[in-house]
Amino acid sequence: MDEAHISHGFRSKRQTQAKDRVPPGQYVTADFPILSAGPTPQIKVSDWKLALQLGGSLLGVWTWEAFEALPQTTIKTDIHCVTKWSKLDTTWQGVTFDDLLKAVGLSGPPEPYVMAHCGGGYTTNIPLADLIGGKGMVATHYDGLPIAPAHGGPARLLVPHLYFWKSAKWLRRIRLMPTDERGFWESLGYHNYGDPWKEQRYDGD
Amino acid sequence: MTVIDTSALAERLEWQLAQVRDIVAETHRVKSFMLEPVNWTGHLPGQHIDIRLTAEDGYQAQRSYSIASPPEDKLLTVTVERVTDGEVSPYLLDELRVGDRLELRGPIARHFVWTSGSSGSLCLLAGGTGITPLMAMLRHRDRSSCRTPTVLIYSARSRGDIVYQNELDGMARNDTNLRVVYTLTREKAKDWAGHRGRVDRTLLATNCFPPAQNPAIYVCGPTAFVESASDFLVELGFDSLSIKTERFGPSGG
């Protein structure tokens, strides 16, 4: 369709949204809706470990205590869910990918792609370039408090410039890959990259 | 987890016009819209569509709605609940008329889907209008004369809030392999013989198939309903990976 069909009688009930902050097709909410494919895993921090994997070898494994001892960064950012809501000015604390790579002695990206493996069998794929340079982190705190299980605690990815399904909940293992592979939603009809500003919601967008 | 990669075939889901062919008032705050898209290539029970509305000043809003009709039906049905202070649902419920057209695209997502070819028993848990995608599954099961042992546990506020009750009761009457269990969370009437209160462990333990049967489980409803019901299921010993969830966020509309 070249031109949108006008729905007569339909009008905006919302206050004017800042176009430079809200991507096309999104609306701002003050809530923090929850969306996931299955039950919420209840993961104790005493059982939690995060692994960084390159090919067949483990570059690093952190317990909760060791992970909390890594350099901490706080980010204030807007988030955009593919289900159309956006939330402005959310505050997250965690470890940036730059610091994570540094912690295992890497000065640059060893492979171009990442697969995030999570509780519940969930996976998502992201180019490593979208995680370094301060763009992505493993977040452990939201708004000053530990992230609740329903929101992905103890630890989730945070890649705020992509649709929020890429910010995978219940992160357990980060696998560096030489070639791109599709994750869970990416194999089920959602876009492989997911740029909200280009409205890359579904495959083919 | 089986994942089918059809990425090589990906074509953009284009916006298209659909005409409203019929509107049914289901309850005091829910209506079903029967839509005829220009070009529909079919869907799987449980999938959703996006609807896009454009105002005269160019303002646009999009929302996702589960498809309630089975693939066997010619028209595409969405069932919409009024969201207080919402933007899209009040327009659909109050302004949209038979013969009007609106924009949609789909079908979307292939996780929360069930087809009659699937093996094993089926357990469906609905909270409120979370019944919608599950209804597409039940209608598909019915149209394809599938006799998969199935139970639907449907939690609604009151009797008047149960959507599709006549149709559900009709399906269950004609099919000994289908059981429909209602529970009402705010019903005051004394002549209600069914369950009362929220879905809890006892209700699930009594009405679900045993975990050893490893039924396929689909849970859909508001976030709080889905969180508590799926937590109970995990506690009862059902495999997390057999439980598929779809949540309606508290916002939207």
Coordinates of C-alpha atoms in Angstrom, one line a residue:
Chain A
M1 CA 0.0 0.0 0.0
D2 CA 1.4 3.3 -1.0
E3 CA -0.8 5.6 1.0
A4 CA -2.2 4.9 4.5
H5 CA -6.0 4.5 4.7
I6 CA -7.5 7.3 6.8
S7 CA -9.8 6.0 9.6
H8 CA -12.3 8.8 9.9
G9 CA -13.1 9.7 13.5
F10 CA -9.9 8.3 14.8
R11 CA -7.6 10.8 16.5
S12 CA -4.7 10.8 19.0
K13 CA -5.6 10.9 22.6
R14 CA -2.0 11.1 23.7
Q15 CA 0.1 14.1 24.3
T16 CA 2.4 15.0 21.4
Q17 CA 5.3 12.6 21.5
A18 CA 8.8 13.8 20.9
K19 CA 9.5 12.4 17.4
D20 CA 13.3 12.3 18.1
R21 CA 12.7 10.0 21.0
V22 CA 9.8 7.7 20.0
P23 CA 10.3 5.5 16.9
P24 CA 7.6 5.1 14.3
G25 CA 4.6 3.0 15.4
Q26 CA 5.5 3.2 19.1
Y27 CA 3.7 4.9 22.0
V28 CA 5.1 5.9 25.3
T29 CA 4.0 4.1 28.5
A30 CA 4.8 4.7 32.1
D31 CA 4.3 1.0 32.9
F32 CA 6.8 -1.7 32.4
P33 CA 4.9 -4.5 30.6
I34 CA 6.3 -8.0 30.7
L35 CA 6.5 -10.2 27.7
S36 CA 8.1 -13.6 27.4
A37 CA 7.6 -16.9 25.7
G38 CA 7.3 -19.2 28.8
P39 CA 7.2 -19.3 32.6
T40 CA 9.5 -17.0 34.5
P41 CA 12.6 -18.9 35.7
Q42 CA 13.4 -18.3 39.4
I43 CA 17.2 -18.2 39.5
K44 CA 19.0 -17.7 42.8
V45 CA 22.1 -15.5 42.7
S46 CA 23.9 -18.2 44.6
D47 CA 23.2 -20.6 41.7
W48 CA 23.8 -18.0 39.0
K49 CA 26.9 -18.1 36.7
L50 CA 27.6 -16.2 33.5
A51 CA 29.8 -17.7 30.9
L52 CA 31.6 -16.1 28.0
Q53 CA 32.3 -18.6 25.2
L54 CA 34.5 -18.5 22.1
G55 CA 34.2 -21.6 19.9
G56 CA 34.9 -24.6 22.2
S57 CA 36.6 -22.7 24.9
L58 CA 35.3 -20.7 27.8
L59 CA 37.0 -17.3 28.0
G60 CA 35.5 -16.5 31.4
V61 CA 32.9 -17.7 34.0
W62 CA 31.7 -15.4 36.7
T63 CA 29.8 -16.1 39.9
W64 CA 27.5 -13.4 41.1
E65 CA 30.1 -12.1 43.5
A66 CA 32.8 -12.0 40.8
F67 CA 30.5 -10.3 38.4
E68 CA 29.5 -7.6 40.9
A69 CA 33.2 -6.9 41.4
L70 CA 33.7 -6.0 37.7
P71 CA 33.6 -2.3 36.8
Q72 CA 30.0 -1.1 37.1
T73 CA 28.3 1.4 34.6
T74 CA 25.0 3.1 34.9
I75 CA 23.0 4.0 31.7
K76 CA 19.9 6.1 31.4
T77 CA 18.2 5.3 28.2
D78 CA 14.9 4.8 26.3
I79 CA 13.6 1.3 25.5
H80 CA 11.4 0.2 22.6
C81 CA 9.4 -3.1 22.6
V82 CA 8.3 -4.6 19.3
T83 CA 4.8 -4.9 20.8
K84 CA 4.6 -1.1 20.3
W85 CA 5.4 0.4 23.8
S86 CA 8.3 2.6 24.5
K87 CA 9.5 3.6 27.9
L88 CA 11.7 6.7 28.3
D89 CA 14.5 7.4 30.7
T90 CA 15.0 4.0 32.2
T91 CA 18.1 3.6 34.4
W92 CA 20.2 0.4 34.3
Q93 CA 23.3 -0.7 36.1
G94 CA 25.6 -3.5 35.0
V95 CA 28.8 -4.4 33.2
T96 CA 29.4 -3.1 29.7
F97 CA 30.6 -5.5 27.0
D98 CA 33.8 -3.4 26.7
D99 CA 34.6 -4.1 30.3
L100 CA 33.5 -7.8 29.9
L101 CA 35.9 -8.3 27.0
K102 CA 38.7 -6.4 28.9
A103 CA 38.1 -8.7 31.9
V104 CA 39.1 -11.7 29.8
G105 CA 42.1 -9.9 28.3
L106 CA 40.6 -9.1 24.8
S107 CA 41.3 -5.7 23.3
G108 CA 39.0 -6.1 20.4
P109 CA 36.1 -8.2 19.1
P110 CA 37.4 -11.8 18.4
E111 CA 34.3 -12.7 16.3
P112 CA 31.7 -10.5 14.7
Y113 CA 28.5 -12.1 16.1
V114 CA 27.0 -13.0 19.5
M115 CA 24.4 -15.5 20.6
A116 CA 22.9 -14.9 24.0
H117 CA 21.7 -18.1 25.7
C118 CA 19.2 -17.7 28.5
G119 CA 17.0 -19.5 31.0
G120 CA 13.9 -21.1 29.4
G121 CA 15.9 -22.1 26.3
Y122 CA 15.6 -18.6 24.9
T123 CA 18.3 -17.3 22.6
T124 CA 18.9 -14.1 20.6
N125 CA 21.6 -13.0 18.1
I126 CA 23.3 -9.6 17.9
P127 CA 26.3 -8.3 16.0
L128 CA 29.1 -7.7 18.5
A129 CA 29.6 -4.2 17.0
D130 CA 26.1 -3.4 18.5
L131 CA 27.3 -4.3 22.0
I132 CA 30.8 -2.7 22.2
G133 CA 31.6 1.0 22.2
G134 CA 29.3 1.5 25.2
K135 CA 26.3 0.3 23.3
G136 CA 25.4 -2.8 25.3
M137 CA 25.7 -4.2 28.8
V138 CA 24.8 -7.1 31.0
A139 CA 22.4 -5.4 33.4
T140 CA 21.9 -6.5 37.0
H141 CA 20.0 -3.5 38.4
Y142 CA 17.0 -1.5 37.2
D143 CA 16.1 1.8 38.7
G144 CA 18.6 1.2 41.5
L145 CA 17.3 -2.2 42.6
P146 CA 18.2 -5.8 41.6
I147 CA 16.2 -6.7 38.4
A148 CA 13.0 -8.7 39.3
P149 CA 12.8 -12.3 37.9
A150 CA 9.8 -11.3 35.7
H151 CA 12.0 -8.6 34.2
G152 CA 14.9 -10.9 33.5
G153 CA 16.8 -11.0 36.8
P154 CA 19.3 -11.8 38.1
A155 CA 20.9 -10.5 34.8
R156 CA 19.7 -9.6 31.4
L157 CA 21.2 -8.1 28.2
L158 CA 20.6 -4.4 27.6
V159 CA 20.9 -3.3 24.0
P160 CA 18.6 -0.3 24.0
H161 CA 19.0 0.8 20.4
L162 CA 17.4 -2.4 19.2
Y163 CA 13.9 -3.7 19.9
F164 CA 13.8 -4.9 23.4
W165 CA 13.5 -8.7 22.7
K166 CA 17.2 -8.4 21.9
S167 CA 17.8 -7.4 25.5
A168 CA 17.4 -11.0 26.5
K169 CA 16.2 -11.9 30.0
W170 CA 17.8 -14.5 32.3
L171 CA 21.2 -14.4 30.6
R172 CA 23.4 -17.4 31.3
R173 CA 25.9 -17.7 28.4
I174 CA 27.3 -15.3 25.8
R175 CA 28.7 -17.2 22.8
L176 CA 30.9 -15.4 20.3
M177 CA 30.3 -16.6 16.7
P178 CA 32.2 -16.3 13.4
T179 CA 28.9 -16.3 11.4
D180 CA 25.4 -15.0 12.2
E181 CA 22.8 -17.5 13.4
R182 CA 19.2 -16.8 14.2
G183 CA 17.9 -16.8 17.8
F184 CA 14.5 -17.7 19.1
W185 CA 12.2 -14.9 17.9
E186 CA 14.4 -14.3 14.9
S187 CA 13.5 -17.9 13.8
L188 CA 9.8 -17.4 14.4
G189 CA 9.0 -14.5 12.2
Y190 CA 10.7 -11.5 13.8
H191 CA 13.4 -9.4 12.2
N192 CA 17.0 -10.6 12.4
Y193 CA 18.4 -7.2 13.4
G194 CA 15.4 -5.2 14.9
D195 CA 16.2 -1.5 14.5
P196 CA 13.2 0.4 15.9
W197 CA 14.0 3.6 13.9
K198 CA 13.7 1.5 10.7
E199 CA 10.6 -0.3 12.1
Q200 CA 12.3 -3.7 11.6
R201 CA 9.7 -5.6 13.5
Y202 CA 9.1 -8.7 11.4
D203 CA 11.0 -10.7 8.9
G204 CA 11.2 -8.8 5.6
D205 CA 10.7 -5.4 7.2
Chain B
M1 CA 13.0 -26.6 21.3
T2 CA 12.2 -27.0 17.7
V3 CA 12.7 -23.9 15.6
I4 CA 11.9 -23.8 11.9
D5 CA 14.0 -21.3 10.1
T6 CA 12.1 -19.9 7.1
S7 CA 14.3 -16.8 7.0
A8 CA 15.4 -17.6 3.5
L9 CA 11.8 -17.2 2.4
A10 CA 11.2 -14.0 4.2
E11 CA 8.9 -11.5 2.5
R12 CA 7.7 -8.3 4.0
L13 CA 4.3 -8.5 5.6
E14 CA 2.6 -5.7 3.7
W15 CA -0.1 -3.5 5.1
Q16 CA -3.4 -4.2 3.4
L17 CA -7.0 -3.2 3.6
A18 CA -9.6 -5.3 5.2
Q19 CA -13.3 -4.7 5.1
V20 CA -15.5 -5.2 8.3
R21 CA -18.1 -7.7 7.3
D22 CA -19.7 -8.3 10.7
I23 CA -19.5 -7.0 14.3
V24 CA -20.7 -9.1 17.2
A25 CA -21.1 -7.7 20.7
E26 CA -19.7 -10.5 22.9
T27 CA -20.0 -8.9 26.3
H28 CA -20.5 -5.3 27.7
R29 CA -16.9 -4.5 27.0
V30 CA -15.9 -6.9 24.2
K31 CA -16.7 -7.0 20.5
S32 CA -15.7 -9.4 17.7
F33 CA -14.9 -8.0 14.3
M34 CA -15.1 -10.3 11.2
L35 CA -12.7 -8.9 8.6
E36 CA -12.2 -9.7 5.0
P37 CA -8.6 -8.8 4.0
V38 CA -7.8 -8.1 0.3
N39 CA -5.1 -10.8 0.3
W40 CA -4.8 -13.3 3.1
T41 CA -2.4 -16.2 2.7
G42 CA -3.7 -18.1 5.8
H43 CA -2.6 -18.4 9.4
L44 CA -1.9 -20.8 12.2
P45 CA -4.2 -20.9 15.3
G46 CA -2.6 -18.6 17.9
Q47 CA -1.0 -16.1 15.6
H48 CA -1.8 -12.4 15.7
I49 CA -2.2 -9.4 13.4
D50 CA -1.2 -5.8 13.7
I51 CA -3.9 -3.2 13.1
R52 CA -2.9 0.4 12.1
L53 CA -5.1 3.4 12.4
T54 CA -4.3 6.7 10.7
A55 CA -6.0 9.9 11.8
E56 CA -6.8 12.7 9.3
D57 CA -3.8 14.7 10.6
G58 CA -1.5 11.8 9.8
Y59 CA -1.1 10.5 13.3
Q60 CA -0.8 6.7 13.4
A61 CA -1.3 4.0 16.1
Q62 CA -0.6 0.3 15.8
R63 CA -1.8 -2.5 18.1
S64 CA -1.5 -6.3 18.0
Y65 CA -4.6 -8.5 18.2
S66 CA -4.8 -12.2 18.4
I67 CA -6.8 -13.9 15.6
A68 CA -9.8 -15.7 17.1
S69 CA -10.9 -17.5 13.9
P70 CA -9.5 -20.8 12.7
P71 CA -7.6 -21.1 9.4
E72 CA -10.7 -22.9 8.1
D73 CA -12.9 -19.8 8.2
K74 CA -13.1 -17.4 5.3
L75 CA -13.2 -14.3 7.5
L76 CA -10.6 -13.2 10.0
T77 CA -12.0 -12.6 13.4
V78 CA -10.4 -10.4 16.1
T79 CA -12.0 -10.0 19.5
V80 CA -11.3 -6.6 21.2
E81 CA -11.7 -5.6 24.8
R82 CA -12.2 -2.0 25.7
V83 CA -9.1 -0.6 27.4
T84 CA -10.1 2.2 29.7
D85 CA -8.4 5.4 28.5
G86 CA -7.1 3.4 25.5
E87 CA -6.7 4.9 22.1
V88 CA -7.3 2.2 19.6
S89 CA -9.9 -0.1 21.3
P90 CA -12.4 2.7 21.9
Y91 CA -12.3 3.6 18.3
L92 CA -12.8 0.0 17.2
L93 CA -15.6 -0.6 19.7
D94 CA -17.5 2.8 19.3
E95 CA -16.7 4.1 15.8
L96 CA -16.1 1.1 13.5
R97 CA -19.1 0.0 11.4
V98 CA -19.9 -2.9 9.1
G99 CA -18.6 -1.9 5.6
D100 CA -15.7 0.2 7.0
R101 CA -12.2 -0.6 6.0
L102 CA -9.0 -0.7 8.1
E103 CA -5.4 -1.5 7.7
L104 CA -3.8 -4.7 9.0
R105 CA -0.8 -7.0 8.4
G106 CA 0.0 -10.5 9.4
P107 CA -0.1 -13.3 10.3
I108 CA 2.7 -12.7 12.9
A109 CA 4.8 -14.9 15.2
R110 CA 5.1 -18.7 15.2
H111 CA 5.7 -19.5 18.8
F112 CA 2.3 -19.5 20.5
V113 CA 0.7 -21.7 17.8
W114 CA -1.0 -25.1 17.9
T115 CA -2.3 -27.3 15.1
S116 CA -4.4 -30.4 15.1
G117 CA -1.4 -32.4 13.8
S118 CA 0.4 -31.9 17.1
S119 CA 0.6 -35.0 19.2
G120 CA -0.3 -35.3 22.9
S121 CA -3.0 -33.8 25.0
L122 CA -3.7 -30.1 25.2
C123 CA -4.2 -27.8 28.2
L124 CA -5.4 -24.2 27.6
L125 CA -5.5 -21.6 30.3
A126 CA -7.3 -18.3 29.6
G127 CA -7.5 -15.2 31.7
G128 CA -10.1 -12.8 30.5
T129 CA -9.8 -12.0 26.8
G130 CA -6.7 -14.1 26.8
I131 CA -9.2 -16.7 25.5
T132 CA -8.9 -15.2 22.0
P133 CA -5.9 -17.1 20.5
L134 CA -6.9 -20.2 22.4
M135 CA -10.4 -19.9 20.8
A136 CA -8.7 -20.1 17.4
M137 CA -7.0 -23.3 18.5
L138 CA -10.3 -24.8 19.8
R139 CA -12.2 -23.8 16.7
H140 CA -9.5 -25.3 14.5
R141 CA -9.6 -28.5 16.6
D142 CA -13.4 -28.5 16.1
R143 CA -13.4 -27.8 12.4
S144 CA -10.8 -30.4 11.7
S145 CA -12.7 -33.0 13.8
C146 CA -9.6 -33.5 15.9
R147 CA -10.2 -35.5 19.1
T148 CA -7.1 -34.6 20.9
P149 CA -7.9 -34.7 24.7
T150 CA -8.2 -31.1 25.6
V151 CA -9.1 -29.0 28.7
L152 CA -9.8 -25.3 28.7
I153 CA -9.5 -23.5 32.1
Y154 CA -11.0 -20.1 31.7
S155 CA -10.9 -17.4 34.3
A156 CA -13.2 -14.5 33.9
R157 CA -14.4 -11.7 36.3
S158 CA -18.0 -12.6 36.2
R159 CA -20.5 -14.7 34.2
G160 CA -21.2 -11.7 32.0
D161 CA -17.5 -11.4 31.1
I162 CA -17.2 -14.9 29.6
V163 CA -16.6 -14.5 25.9
Y164 CA -17.9 -17.2 23.5
Q165 CA -19.6 -19.2 26.3
N166 CA -22.4 -20.6 24.1
E167 CA -20.0 -21.7 21.5
L168 CA -17.6 -23.3 24.0
D169 CA -20.4 -25.1 25.8
G170 CA -21.7 -26.3 22.5
M171 CA -18.3 -27.7 21.5
A172 CA -17.9 -29.4 24.8
R173 CA -21.4 -30.9 24.7
N174 CA -20.6 -32.7 21.4
D175 CA -17.2 -33.9 22.3
T176 CA -16.3 -36.0 25.3
N177 CA -12.6 -35.3 24.7
L178 CA -13.1 -31.6 25.4
R179 CA -13.7 -30.2 28.9
V180 CA -14.4 -26.6 29.6
V181 CA -13.8 -25.4 33.2
Y182 CA -14.8 -21.8 34.2
T183 CA -13.7 -20.0 37.3
L184 CA -15.1 -16.6 38.2
T185 CA -13.0 -14.2 40.2
R186 CA -15.7 -11.6 41.1
E187 CA -19.0 -13.4 40.7
K188 CA -21.5 -12.6 43.5
A189 CA -24.5 -14.6 42.2
K190 CA -25.5 -17.6 44.4
D191 CA -26.7 -19.7 41.5
W192 CA -23.3 -20.1 39.9
A193 CA -22.3 -23.7 40.3
G194 CA -18.9 -23.5 38.8
H195 CA -15.6 -22.6 40.4
R196 CA -14.9 -19.3 42.1
G197 CA -11.7 -17.4 42.7
R198 CA -8.4 -17.2 40.8
V199 CA -6.7 -20.1 39.1
D200 CA -4.7 -21.8 41.9
R201 CA -2.7 -25.0 42.4
T202 CA -5.7 -27.1 43.4
L203 CA -7.8 -26.1 40.4
L204 CA -4.8 -26.8 38.1
A205 CA -3.9 -30.1 39.8
T206 CA -7.6 -31.3 39.6
N207 CA -8.3 -30.3 36.0
C208 CA -5.0 -30.4 34.0
F209 CA -3.7 -33.7 32.6
P210 CA -1.0 -35.1 34.9
P211 CA 2.6 -33.9 34.3
A212 CA 3.6 -37.4 33.3
Q213 CA 1.4 -37.1 30.2
N214 CA 3.4 -34.0 29.3
P215 CA 0.5 -32.0 27.7
A216 CA 1.1 -29.1 25.5
I217 CA 0.2 -26.0 27.6
Y218 CA -0.8 -22.6 26.4
V219 CA -1.4 -19.8 28.9
C220 CA -2.8 -16.4 27.7
G221 CA -4.1 -13.5 29.7
P222 CA -3.0 -10.4 31.7
T223 CA 0.5 -10.5 33.0
A224 CA -0.4 -11.2 36.6
F225 CA -2.6 -14.2 35.5
V226 CA 0.0 -15.6 33.3
E227 CA 2.8 -15.2 35.9
S228 CA 0.9 -16.9 38.7
A229 CA -0.7 -19.7 36.5
S230 CA 2.6 -20.6 34.9
D231 CA 4.5 -20.5 38.3
F232 CA 1.9 -23.0 39.7
L233 CA 2.3 -25.3 36.7
V234 CA 6.1 -25.4 37.1
E235 CA 5.6 -26.1 40.9
L236 CA 3.2 -28.9 40.0
G237 CA 6.0 -30.5 37.9
F238 CA 5.1 -29.6 34.4
D239 CA 8.1 -29.1 32.1
S240 CA 8.8 -25.4 31.6
L241 CA 9.6 -25.9 28.0
S242 CA 6.1 -27.4 27.4
I243 CA 4.4 -24.2 28.7
K244 CA 3.9 -21.4 26.1
T245 CA 2.8 -18.1 27.4
E246 CA 1.4 -14.9 25.9
R247 CA 0.9 -11.9 28.1
F248 CA -1.2 -8.8 27.7
G249 CA 0.7 -5.9 29.2
P250 CA -1.2 -3.6 31.6
S251 CA -0.8 -0.8 29.1
G252 CA -1.8 -0.4 25.5
G253 CA -5.3 -0.3 24.1

